[in-house]
Coordinates of C-alpha atoms and ligand atoms in Angstrom, one line a residue:
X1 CA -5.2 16.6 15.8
X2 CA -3.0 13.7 14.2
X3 CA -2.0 11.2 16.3
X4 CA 1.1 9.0 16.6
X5 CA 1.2 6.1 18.6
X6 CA 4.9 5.0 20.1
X7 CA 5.2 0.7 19.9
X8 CA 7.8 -1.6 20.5
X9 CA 8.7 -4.3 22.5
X10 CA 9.8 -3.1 26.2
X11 CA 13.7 -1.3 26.1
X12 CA 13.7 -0.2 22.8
X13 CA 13.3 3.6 23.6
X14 CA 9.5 4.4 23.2
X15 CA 9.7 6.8 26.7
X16 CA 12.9 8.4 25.9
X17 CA 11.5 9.3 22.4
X18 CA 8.2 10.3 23.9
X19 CA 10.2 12.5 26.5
X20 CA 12.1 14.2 23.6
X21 CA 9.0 14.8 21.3
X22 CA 6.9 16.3 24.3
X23 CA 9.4 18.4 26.1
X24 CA 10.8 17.0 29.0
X25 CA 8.7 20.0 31.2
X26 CA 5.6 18.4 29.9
X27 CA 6.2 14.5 30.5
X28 CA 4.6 12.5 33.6
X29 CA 7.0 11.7 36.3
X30 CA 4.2 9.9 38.2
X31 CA 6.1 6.8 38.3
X32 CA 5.1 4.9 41.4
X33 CA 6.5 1.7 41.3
X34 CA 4.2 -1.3 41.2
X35 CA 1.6 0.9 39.1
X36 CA 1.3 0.7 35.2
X37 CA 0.9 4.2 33.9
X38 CA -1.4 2.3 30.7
X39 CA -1.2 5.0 27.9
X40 CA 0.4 8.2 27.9
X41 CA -0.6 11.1 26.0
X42 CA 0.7 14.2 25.5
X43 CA 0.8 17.4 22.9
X44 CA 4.2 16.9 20.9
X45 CA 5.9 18.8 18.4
X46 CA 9.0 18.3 16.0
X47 CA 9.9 21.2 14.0
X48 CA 6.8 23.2 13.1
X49 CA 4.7 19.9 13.1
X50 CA 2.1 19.5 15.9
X51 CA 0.7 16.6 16.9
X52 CA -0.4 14.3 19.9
X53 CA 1.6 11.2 21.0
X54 CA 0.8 8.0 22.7
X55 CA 3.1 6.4 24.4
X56 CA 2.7 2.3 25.5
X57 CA 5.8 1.8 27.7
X58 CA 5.3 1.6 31.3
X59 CA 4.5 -1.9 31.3
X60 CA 8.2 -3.4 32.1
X61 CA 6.8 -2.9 35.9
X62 CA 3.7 -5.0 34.9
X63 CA 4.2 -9.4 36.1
X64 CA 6.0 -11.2 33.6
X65 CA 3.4 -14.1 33.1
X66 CA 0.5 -11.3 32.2
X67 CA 3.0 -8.9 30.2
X68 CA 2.9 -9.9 26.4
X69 CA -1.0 -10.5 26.3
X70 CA -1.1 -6.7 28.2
X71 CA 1.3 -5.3 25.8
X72 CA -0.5 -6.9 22.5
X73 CA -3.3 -5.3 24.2
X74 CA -2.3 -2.1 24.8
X75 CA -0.7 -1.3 21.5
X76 CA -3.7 -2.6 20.0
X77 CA -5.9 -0.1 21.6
X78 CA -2.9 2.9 21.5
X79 CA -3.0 1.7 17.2
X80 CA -6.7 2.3 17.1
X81 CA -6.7 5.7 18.7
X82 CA -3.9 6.8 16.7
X83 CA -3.7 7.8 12.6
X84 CA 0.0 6.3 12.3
X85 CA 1.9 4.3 14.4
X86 CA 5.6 4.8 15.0
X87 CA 7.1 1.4 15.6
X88 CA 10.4 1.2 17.5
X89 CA 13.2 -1.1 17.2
X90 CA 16.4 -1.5 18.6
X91 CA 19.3 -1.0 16.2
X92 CA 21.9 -3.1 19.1
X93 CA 20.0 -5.8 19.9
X94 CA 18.9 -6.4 16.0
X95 CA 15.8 -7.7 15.5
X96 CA 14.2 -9.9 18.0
X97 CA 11.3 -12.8 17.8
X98 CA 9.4 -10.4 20.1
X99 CA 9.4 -7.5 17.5
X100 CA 7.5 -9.9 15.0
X101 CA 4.6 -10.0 17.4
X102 CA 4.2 -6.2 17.4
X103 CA 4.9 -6.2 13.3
X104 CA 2.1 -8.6 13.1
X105 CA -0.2 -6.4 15.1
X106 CA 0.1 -3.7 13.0
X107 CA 0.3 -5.5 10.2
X108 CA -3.2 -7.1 10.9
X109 CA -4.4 -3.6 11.7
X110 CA -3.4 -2.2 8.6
X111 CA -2.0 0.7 10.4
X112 CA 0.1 3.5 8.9
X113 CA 3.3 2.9 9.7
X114 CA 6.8 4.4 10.4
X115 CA 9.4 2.2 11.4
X116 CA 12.0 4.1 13.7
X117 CA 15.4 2.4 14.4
X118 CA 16.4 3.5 18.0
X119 CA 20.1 3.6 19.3
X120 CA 21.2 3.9 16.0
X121 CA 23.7 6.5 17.0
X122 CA 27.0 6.0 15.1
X123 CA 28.2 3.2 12.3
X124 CA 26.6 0.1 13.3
X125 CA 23.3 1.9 13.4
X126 CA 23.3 2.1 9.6
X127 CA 23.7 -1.5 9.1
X128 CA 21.2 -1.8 11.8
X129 CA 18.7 0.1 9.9
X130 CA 19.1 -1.9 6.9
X131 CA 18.1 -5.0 8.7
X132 CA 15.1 -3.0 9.5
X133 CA 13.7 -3.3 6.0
X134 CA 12.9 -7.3 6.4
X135 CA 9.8 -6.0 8.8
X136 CA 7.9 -4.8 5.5
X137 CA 7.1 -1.2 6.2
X138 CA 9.3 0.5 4.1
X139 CA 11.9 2.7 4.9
X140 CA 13.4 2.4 8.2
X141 CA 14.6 5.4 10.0
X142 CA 17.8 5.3 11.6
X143 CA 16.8 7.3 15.1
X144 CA 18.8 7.9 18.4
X145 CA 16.5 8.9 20.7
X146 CA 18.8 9.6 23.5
X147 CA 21.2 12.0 21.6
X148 CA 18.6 13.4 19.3
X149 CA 19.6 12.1 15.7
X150 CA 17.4 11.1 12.8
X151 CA 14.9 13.9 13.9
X152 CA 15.2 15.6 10.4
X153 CA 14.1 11.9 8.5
X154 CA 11.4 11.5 11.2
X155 CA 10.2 14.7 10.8
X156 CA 10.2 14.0 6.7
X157 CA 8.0 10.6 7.3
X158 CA 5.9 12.3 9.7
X159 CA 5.1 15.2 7.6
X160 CA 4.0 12.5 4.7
X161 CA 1.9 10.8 6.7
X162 CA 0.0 13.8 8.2
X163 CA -0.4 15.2 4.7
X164 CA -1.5 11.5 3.8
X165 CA -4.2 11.5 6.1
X166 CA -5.4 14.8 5.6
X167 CA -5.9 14.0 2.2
X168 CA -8.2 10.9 3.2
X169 CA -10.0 13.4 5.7
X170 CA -11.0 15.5 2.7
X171 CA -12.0 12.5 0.6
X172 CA -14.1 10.8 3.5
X173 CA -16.1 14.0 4.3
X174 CA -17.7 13.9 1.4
X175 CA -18.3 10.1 1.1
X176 CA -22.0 9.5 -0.1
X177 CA -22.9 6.3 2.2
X178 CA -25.6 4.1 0.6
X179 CA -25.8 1.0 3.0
X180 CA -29.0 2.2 4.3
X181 CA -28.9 0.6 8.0
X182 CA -25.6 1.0 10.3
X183 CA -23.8 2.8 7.2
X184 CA -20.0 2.1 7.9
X185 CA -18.8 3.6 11.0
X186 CA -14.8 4.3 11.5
X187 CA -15.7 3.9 15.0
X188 CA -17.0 0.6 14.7
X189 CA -13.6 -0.9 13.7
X190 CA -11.9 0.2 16.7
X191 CA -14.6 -1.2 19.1
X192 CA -15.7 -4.6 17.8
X193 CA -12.6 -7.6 17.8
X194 CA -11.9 -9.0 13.9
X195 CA -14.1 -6.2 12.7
X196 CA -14.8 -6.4 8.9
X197 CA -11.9 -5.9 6.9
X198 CA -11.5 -2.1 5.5
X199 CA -13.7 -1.9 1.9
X200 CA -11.5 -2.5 -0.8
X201 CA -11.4 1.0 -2.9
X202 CA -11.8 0.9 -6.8
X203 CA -11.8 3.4 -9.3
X204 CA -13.6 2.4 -12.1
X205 CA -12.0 4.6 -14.9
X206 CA -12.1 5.1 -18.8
X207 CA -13.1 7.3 -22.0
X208 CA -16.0 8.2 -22.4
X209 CA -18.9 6.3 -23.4
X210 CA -17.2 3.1 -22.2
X211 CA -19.6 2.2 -19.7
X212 CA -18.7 3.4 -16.8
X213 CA -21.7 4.4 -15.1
X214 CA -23.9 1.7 -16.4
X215 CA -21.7 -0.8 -14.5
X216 CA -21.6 1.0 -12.0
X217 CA -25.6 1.3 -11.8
X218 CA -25.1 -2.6 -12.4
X219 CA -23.2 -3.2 -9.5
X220 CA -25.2 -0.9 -7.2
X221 CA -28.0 -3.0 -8.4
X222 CA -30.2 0.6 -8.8
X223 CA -30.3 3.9 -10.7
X224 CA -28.4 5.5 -8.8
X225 CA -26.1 7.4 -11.2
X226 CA -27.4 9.0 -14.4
X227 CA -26.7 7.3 -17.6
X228 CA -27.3 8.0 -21.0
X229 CA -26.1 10.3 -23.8
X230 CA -27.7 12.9 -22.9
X231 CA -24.8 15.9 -22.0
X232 CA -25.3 18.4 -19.0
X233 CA -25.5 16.3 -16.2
X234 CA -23.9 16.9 -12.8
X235 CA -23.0 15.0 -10.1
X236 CA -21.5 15.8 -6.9
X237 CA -20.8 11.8 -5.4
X238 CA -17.4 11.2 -5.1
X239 CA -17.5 8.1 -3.7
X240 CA -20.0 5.2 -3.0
X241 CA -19.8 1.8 -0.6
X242 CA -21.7 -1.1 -1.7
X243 CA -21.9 -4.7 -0.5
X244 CA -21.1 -6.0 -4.1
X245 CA -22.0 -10.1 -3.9
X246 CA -20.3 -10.6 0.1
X247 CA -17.5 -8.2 -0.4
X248 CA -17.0 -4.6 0.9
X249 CA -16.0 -2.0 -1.6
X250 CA -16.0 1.4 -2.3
X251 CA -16.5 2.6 -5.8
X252 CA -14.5 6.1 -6.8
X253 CA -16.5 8.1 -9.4
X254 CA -15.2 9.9 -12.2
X255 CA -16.1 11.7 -14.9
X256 CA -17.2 9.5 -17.0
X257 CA -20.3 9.5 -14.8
X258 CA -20.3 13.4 -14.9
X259 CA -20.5 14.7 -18.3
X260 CA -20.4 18.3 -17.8
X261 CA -18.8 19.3 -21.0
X262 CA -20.4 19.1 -24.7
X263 CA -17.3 19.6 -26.8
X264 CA -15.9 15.6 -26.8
X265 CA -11.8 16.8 -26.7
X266 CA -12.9 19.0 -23.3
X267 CA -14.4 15.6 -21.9
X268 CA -11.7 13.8 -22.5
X269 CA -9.3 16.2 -20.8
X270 CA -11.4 16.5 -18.1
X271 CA -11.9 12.1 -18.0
X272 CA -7.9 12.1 -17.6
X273 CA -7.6 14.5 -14.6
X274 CA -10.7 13.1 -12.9
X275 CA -9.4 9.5 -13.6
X276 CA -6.1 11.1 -12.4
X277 CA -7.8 11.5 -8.6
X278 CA -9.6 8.7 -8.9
X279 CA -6.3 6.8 -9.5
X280 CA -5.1 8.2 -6.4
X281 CA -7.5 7.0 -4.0
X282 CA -7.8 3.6 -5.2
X283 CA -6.3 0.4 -4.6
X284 CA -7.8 -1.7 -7.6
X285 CA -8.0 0.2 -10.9
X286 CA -10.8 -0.6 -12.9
X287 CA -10.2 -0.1 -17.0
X288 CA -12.8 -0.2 -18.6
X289 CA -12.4 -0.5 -22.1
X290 CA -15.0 -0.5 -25.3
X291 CA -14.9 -4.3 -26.8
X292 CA -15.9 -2.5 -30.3
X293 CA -12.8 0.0 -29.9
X294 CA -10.4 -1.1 -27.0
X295 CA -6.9 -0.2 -26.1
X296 CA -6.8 3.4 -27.7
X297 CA -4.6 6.1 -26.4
X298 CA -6.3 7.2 -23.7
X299 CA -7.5 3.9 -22.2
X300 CA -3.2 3.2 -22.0
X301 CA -2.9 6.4 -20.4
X302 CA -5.1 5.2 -18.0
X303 CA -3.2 2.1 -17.3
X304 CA 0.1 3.4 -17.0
X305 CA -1.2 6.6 -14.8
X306 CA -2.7 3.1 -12.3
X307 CA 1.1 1.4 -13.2
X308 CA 2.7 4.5 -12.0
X309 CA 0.8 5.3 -9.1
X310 CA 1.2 1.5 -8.0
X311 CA -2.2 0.4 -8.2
X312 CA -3.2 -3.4 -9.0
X313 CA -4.9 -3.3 -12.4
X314 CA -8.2 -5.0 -13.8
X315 CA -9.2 -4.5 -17.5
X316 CA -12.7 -4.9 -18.5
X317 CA -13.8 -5.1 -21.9
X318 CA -17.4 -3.8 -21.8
X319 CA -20.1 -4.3 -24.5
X320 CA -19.2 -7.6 -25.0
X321 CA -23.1 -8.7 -25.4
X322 CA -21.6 -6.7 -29.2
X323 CA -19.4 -9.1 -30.0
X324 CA -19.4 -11.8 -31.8
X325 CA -16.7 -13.7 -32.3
X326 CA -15.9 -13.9 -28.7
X327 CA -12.6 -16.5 -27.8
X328 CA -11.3 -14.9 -30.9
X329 CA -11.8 -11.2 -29.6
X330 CA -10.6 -12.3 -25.9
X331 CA -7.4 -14.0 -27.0
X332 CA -7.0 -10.8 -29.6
X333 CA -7.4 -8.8 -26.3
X334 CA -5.0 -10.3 -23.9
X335 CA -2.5 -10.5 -26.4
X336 CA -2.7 -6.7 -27.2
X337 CA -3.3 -5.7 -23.5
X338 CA 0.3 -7.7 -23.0
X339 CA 2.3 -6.4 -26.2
X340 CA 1.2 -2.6 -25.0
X341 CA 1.9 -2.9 -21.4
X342 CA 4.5 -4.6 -20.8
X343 CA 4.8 -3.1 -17.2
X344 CA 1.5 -4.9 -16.4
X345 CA 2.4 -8.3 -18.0
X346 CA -0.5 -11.0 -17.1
X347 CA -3.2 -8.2 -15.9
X348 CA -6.6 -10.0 -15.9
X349 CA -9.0 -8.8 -19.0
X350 CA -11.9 -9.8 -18.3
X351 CA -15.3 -9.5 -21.0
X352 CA -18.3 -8.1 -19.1
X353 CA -21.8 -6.2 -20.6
X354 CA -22.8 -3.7 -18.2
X355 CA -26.0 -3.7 -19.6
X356 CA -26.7 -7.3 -19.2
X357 CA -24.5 -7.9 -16.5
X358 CA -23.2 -10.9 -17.9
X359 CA -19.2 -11.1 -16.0
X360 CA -20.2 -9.6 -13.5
X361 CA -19.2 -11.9 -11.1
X362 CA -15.7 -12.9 -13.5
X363 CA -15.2 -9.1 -12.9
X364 CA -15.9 -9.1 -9.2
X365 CA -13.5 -12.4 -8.4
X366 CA -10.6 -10.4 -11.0
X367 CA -10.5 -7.6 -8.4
X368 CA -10.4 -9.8 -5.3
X369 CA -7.6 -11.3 -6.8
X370 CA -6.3 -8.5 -8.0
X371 CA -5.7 -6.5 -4.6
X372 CA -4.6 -9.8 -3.0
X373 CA -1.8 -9.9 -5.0
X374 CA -1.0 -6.3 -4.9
X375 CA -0.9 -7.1 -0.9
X376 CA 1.2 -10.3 -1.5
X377 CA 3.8 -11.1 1.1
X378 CA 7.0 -13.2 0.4
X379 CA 9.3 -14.1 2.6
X380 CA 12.6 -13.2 2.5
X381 CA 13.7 -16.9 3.0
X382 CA 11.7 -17.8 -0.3
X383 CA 13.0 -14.5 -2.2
X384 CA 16.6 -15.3 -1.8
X385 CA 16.3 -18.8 -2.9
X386 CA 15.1 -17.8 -5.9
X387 CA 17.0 -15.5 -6.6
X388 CA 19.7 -18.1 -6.0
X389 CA 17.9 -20.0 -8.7
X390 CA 17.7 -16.7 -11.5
X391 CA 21.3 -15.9 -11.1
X392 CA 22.6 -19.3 -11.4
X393 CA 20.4 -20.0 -14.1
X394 CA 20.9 -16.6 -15.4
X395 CA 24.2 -15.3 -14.4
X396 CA 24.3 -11.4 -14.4
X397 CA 27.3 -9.7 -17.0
X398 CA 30.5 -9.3 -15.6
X399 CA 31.6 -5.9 -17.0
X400 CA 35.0 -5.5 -17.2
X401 CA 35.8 -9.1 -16.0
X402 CA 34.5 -8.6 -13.0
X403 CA 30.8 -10.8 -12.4
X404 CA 28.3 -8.4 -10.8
X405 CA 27.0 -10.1 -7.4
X406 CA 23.0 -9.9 -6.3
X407 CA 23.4 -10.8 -2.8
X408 CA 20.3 -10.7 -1.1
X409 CA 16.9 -9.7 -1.6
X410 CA 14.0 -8.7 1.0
X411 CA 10.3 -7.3 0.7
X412 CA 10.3 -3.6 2.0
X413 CA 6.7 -3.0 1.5
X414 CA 3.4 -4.4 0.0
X415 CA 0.4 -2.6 -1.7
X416 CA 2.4 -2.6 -4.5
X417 CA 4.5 -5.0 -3.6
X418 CA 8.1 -3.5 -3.3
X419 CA 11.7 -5.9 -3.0
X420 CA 14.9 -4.3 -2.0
X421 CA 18.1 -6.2 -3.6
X422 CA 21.9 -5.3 -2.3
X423 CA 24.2 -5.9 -5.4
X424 CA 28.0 -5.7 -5.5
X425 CA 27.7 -2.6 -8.1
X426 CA 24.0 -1.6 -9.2
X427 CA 25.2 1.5 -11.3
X428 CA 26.3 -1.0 -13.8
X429 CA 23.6 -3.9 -13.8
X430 CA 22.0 -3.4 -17.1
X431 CA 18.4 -2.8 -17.0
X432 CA 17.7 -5.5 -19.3
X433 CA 18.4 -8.0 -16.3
X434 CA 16.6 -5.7 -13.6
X435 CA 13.6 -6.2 -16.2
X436 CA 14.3 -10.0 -16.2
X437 CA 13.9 -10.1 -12.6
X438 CA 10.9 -8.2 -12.1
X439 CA 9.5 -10.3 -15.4
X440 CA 10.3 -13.6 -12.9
X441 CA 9.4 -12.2 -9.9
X442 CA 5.8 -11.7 -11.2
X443 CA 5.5 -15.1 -13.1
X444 CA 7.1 -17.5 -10.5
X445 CA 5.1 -16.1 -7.7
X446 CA 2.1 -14.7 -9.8
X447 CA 1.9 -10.8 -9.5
X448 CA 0.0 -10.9 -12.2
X449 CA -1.7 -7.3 -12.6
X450 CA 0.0 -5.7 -10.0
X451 CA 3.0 -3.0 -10.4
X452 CA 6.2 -4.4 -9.3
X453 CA 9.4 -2.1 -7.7
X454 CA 12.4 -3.3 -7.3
X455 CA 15.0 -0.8 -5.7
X456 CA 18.7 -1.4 -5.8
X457 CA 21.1 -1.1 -3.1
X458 CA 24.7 -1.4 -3.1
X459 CA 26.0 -3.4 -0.1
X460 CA 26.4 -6.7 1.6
X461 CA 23.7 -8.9 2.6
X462 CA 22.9 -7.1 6.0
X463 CA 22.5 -10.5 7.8
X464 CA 25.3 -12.0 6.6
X465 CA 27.5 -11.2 9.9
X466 CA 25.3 -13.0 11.7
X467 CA 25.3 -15.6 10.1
X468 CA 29.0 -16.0 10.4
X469 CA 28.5 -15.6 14.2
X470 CA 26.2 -18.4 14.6
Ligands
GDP501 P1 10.9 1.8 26.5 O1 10.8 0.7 27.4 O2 10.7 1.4 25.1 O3 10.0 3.0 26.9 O4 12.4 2.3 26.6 P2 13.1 3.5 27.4 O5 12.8 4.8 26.8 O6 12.7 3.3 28.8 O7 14.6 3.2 27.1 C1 15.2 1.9 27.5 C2 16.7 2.1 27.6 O8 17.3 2.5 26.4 C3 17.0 3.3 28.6 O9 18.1 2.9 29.3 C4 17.4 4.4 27.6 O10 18.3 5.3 28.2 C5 18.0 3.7 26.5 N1 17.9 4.4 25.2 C6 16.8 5.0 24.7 N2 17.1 5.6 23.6 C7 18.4 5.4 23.3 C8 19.2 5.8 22.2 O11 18.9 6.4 21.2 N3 20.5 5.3 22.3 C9 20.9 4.5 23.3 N4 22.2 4.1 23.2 N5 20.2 4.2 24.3 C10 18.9 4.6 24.3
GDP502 P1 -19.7 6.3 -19.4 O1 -19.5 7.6 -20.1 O2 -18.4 5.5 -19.4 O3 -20.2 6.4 -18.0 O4 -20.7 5.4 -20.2 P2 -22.3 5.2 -20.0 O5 -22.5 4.2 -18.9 O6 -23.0 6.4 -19.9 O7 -22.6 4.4 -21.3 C1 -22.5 4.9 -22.6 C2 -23.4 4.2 -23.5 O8 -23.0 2.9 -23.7 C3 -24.8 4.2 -23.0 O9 -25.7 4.5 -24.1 C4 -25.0 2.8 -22.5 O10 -26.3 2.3 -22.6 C5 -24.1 2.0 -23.5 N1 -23.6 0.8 -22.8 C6 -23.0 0.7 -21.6 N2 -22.7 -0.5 -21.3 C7 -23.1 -1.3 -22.4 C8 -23.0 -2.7 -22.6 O11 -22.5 -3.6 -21.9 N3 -23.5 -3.1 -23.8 C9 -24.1 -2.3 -24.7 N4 -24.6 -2.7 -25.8 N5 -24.2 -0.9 -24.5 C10 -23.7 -0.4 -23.3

């Protein structure tokens, strides 16, 4: 059964919630003072959605010398045990030095997260909840756990999050494992202290003929997966981990590598819509394109479908061993690559022969990059003085006499990297300067390859009261 974990910092409301999501028949009352009650589980439910809950409060009772290094530890073992983590904050107190630890945990964790803003009950909960989105985890959800509200949105992010993992349930079950000796155990993770970082996922995607499977085979460093012209052949992998020159990844498959269908326009549907799930499971996209003819149709598809579903992009131009005129053909490339996709400004191209295996290792350092960026963190501190910077240097229109105002500007989210910005009247910024932003936002802190959102809010700068109070 999916299980949420409750964190937060002591106070904010992680027993009440757990009280309300179990059933108040069903919670512990074994409270004997002077005893920690560790971690609570219990069978909870929130509309027609059933789950288990794990609840880390009890440890106000615990010394006040040992209590931070018991609570880091605590929520670090309640994070491992559960599939998404519900992390509390209090919408009175605002944000607090303390909550940063726990956002670092889970941060470091990479733990699904939901970010619940408790005693938000009435006006100054909304503003509250807006401050929330400076922690990085998207969305926060304005909750009052004492009087009930915010269940609906709760129950909405929950439901996501269960589907989400369900979904990688599917996927891993039928995960073809081909590290011969300990093959990767989720378990492991959860044991072992600064376990390996998860494998980074690629799909490595394109028409037809491009290569595909030959650099995969290249990679794996065997003959693992059929190549050739020949038509008919069937494979069931889905997915394969490799130990590719140090670094963990795991390779998607797609039908490139499966050429079930003899009539070319059926394969090329079918490349789409297996490139489509591909897409989906991946966090570096790779494109691989043929040097002799690149960037057709499909292979932009491709691209935009990665764009869309806001995964960082690499484009390799395979057969390059064929080329001849090589800096011309590269420079040729890039240039195209950029005047077709201009939502993917700067993505790396990056010459490779699969059957040589020359760039290989150009290839390999292009997708390391790649997902670092798309996991790229900047701080709101940095963020808002440029943004000081762009609008003074580039004021935005003032339509009707009056100057629109970009007040302030904070990263919800990563993987893509996502920015939130509070304008004075965002129905009437002109898209043309949204792009100009997003344009900057890449080149000044090099996003290159990575999809970029930038959401608009009307509003104040949410800390700007305090700042007053100070
Ligand atoms: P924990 O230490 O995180 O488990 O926090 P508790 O659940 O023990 O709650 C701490 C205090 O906050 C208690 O006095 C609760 O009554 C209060 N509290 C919890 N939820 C809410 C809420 O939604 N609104 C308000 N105003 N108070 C709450
Ligand atoms: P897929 O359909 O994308 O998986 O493509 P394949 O890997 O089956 O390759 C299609 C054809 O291109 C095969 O005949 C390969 O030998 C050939 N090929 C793949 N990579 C290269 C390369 O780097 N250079 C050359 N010259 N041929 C290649």
């Amino acid at each position: 059964m999916f299980k949420l974990a409750i964190v937060g910092r002591p106070n904010v409301g992680k027993s009440t919630l757990f009280n309300r999501l179990v059933g108040k028949r069903l919670a512990l009352v074994d409270d004997q003072p002077g005893v920690t009650r560790d971690l609570r589980e219990a069978e909870a439910r929130l509309g027609d959605l059933q789950f288990m809950v794990i609840d880390t409060a009890g440890l106000e009772e615990a010394d006040a010398e040992s209590l931070p290094g018991r609570m880091r530890a605590l929520t670090e073992r309640a994070v491992d045990m559960a599939d998404a983590s519900l992390f509390l904050v209090d919408a009175r107190a605002g944000l607090l030095p303390q909550d940063a630890t726990f956002a670092e945990i889970l941060r470091r964790k990479g733990a699904r997260v939901l970010l619940g803003v408790n005693k938000a009950e009435g006006r100054q909960g909304a503003d509250a909840a807006l401050e929330g989105w400076s922690l990085g985890f998207g969305q926060p959800i304005p909750l009052s756990a004492e009087h009930g509200e915010g269940m609906g949105d709760l129950y909405t992010a929950l439901q996501e999050a269960m589907q989400e993992v369900e979904a990688q349930r599917a996927a891993g079950a039928v995960d073809l494992e081909i590290d011969e000796d300990g093959a990767f155990d989720e378990d492991d993770e959860a044991i072992e202290p600064g376990a390996p970082e998860k494998p980074i996922q690629i799909a490595v995607v394109g028409r037809p003929n491009a290569g595909k499977s030959t650099l995969i085979n290249k990679i794996l460093g065997e003959d693992r997966l059929l190549t050739g012209p020949e038509a008919g052949i069937t494979r069931d992998a889905i997915s394969v981990e490799i130990d590719w020159a140090g670094s963990r990844m795991r390779i998607f498959d797609t039908a490139g590598m499966r050429k079930k269908a003899r009539v070319q326009e059926k394969l090329e549907k079918l490349s789409v819509s297996d490139g489509l799930r591909a897409v989906k499971f991946a966090e570096v996209v790779v494109v691989l394109v043929d040097a002799d003819k690149p960037f057709e149709t499909q292979d932009l598809r491709i691209a935009d479908l990665a764009e869309r579903e806001g995964r960082a992009v690499v484009i390799g131009v395979n057969k390059w061993d064929l080329v001849e005129d090589r800096q011309g053909a590269l420079k040729l490339l890039t240039d195209e690559f950029q005047r077709l996709m201009p939502q993917l400004s700067g993505t790396p191209v990056v010459p490779v022969s699969a059957l040589s295996g020359e760039g290989l290792e150009r290839l390999r350092a292009a997708i390391l990059k790649a997902r670092s960026r798309w996991e790229m963190r900047i701080s709101t501190a940095k963020l808002n003085q440029w943004l000081g910077e762009m609008t003074s240097s580039h004021p935005p229109p003032a339509p009707g006499g009056r100057r629109i105002k970009l007040r302030y500007m904070t990263q919800a989210k990563t993987r893509p990297p996502t920015f939130i910005a509070f304008c004075s009247r965002p129905e009437v910024l002109p898209d043309s300067y949204k792009r100009f932003l997003v344009n900057g936002l890449r080149r000044d802190f090099g996003m290159q390859g990575t999809p970029i959102r930038l959401a608009w809010r009307k509003g104040e700068n949410p800390y700007e009261g305090k700042r007053k109070k100070r």
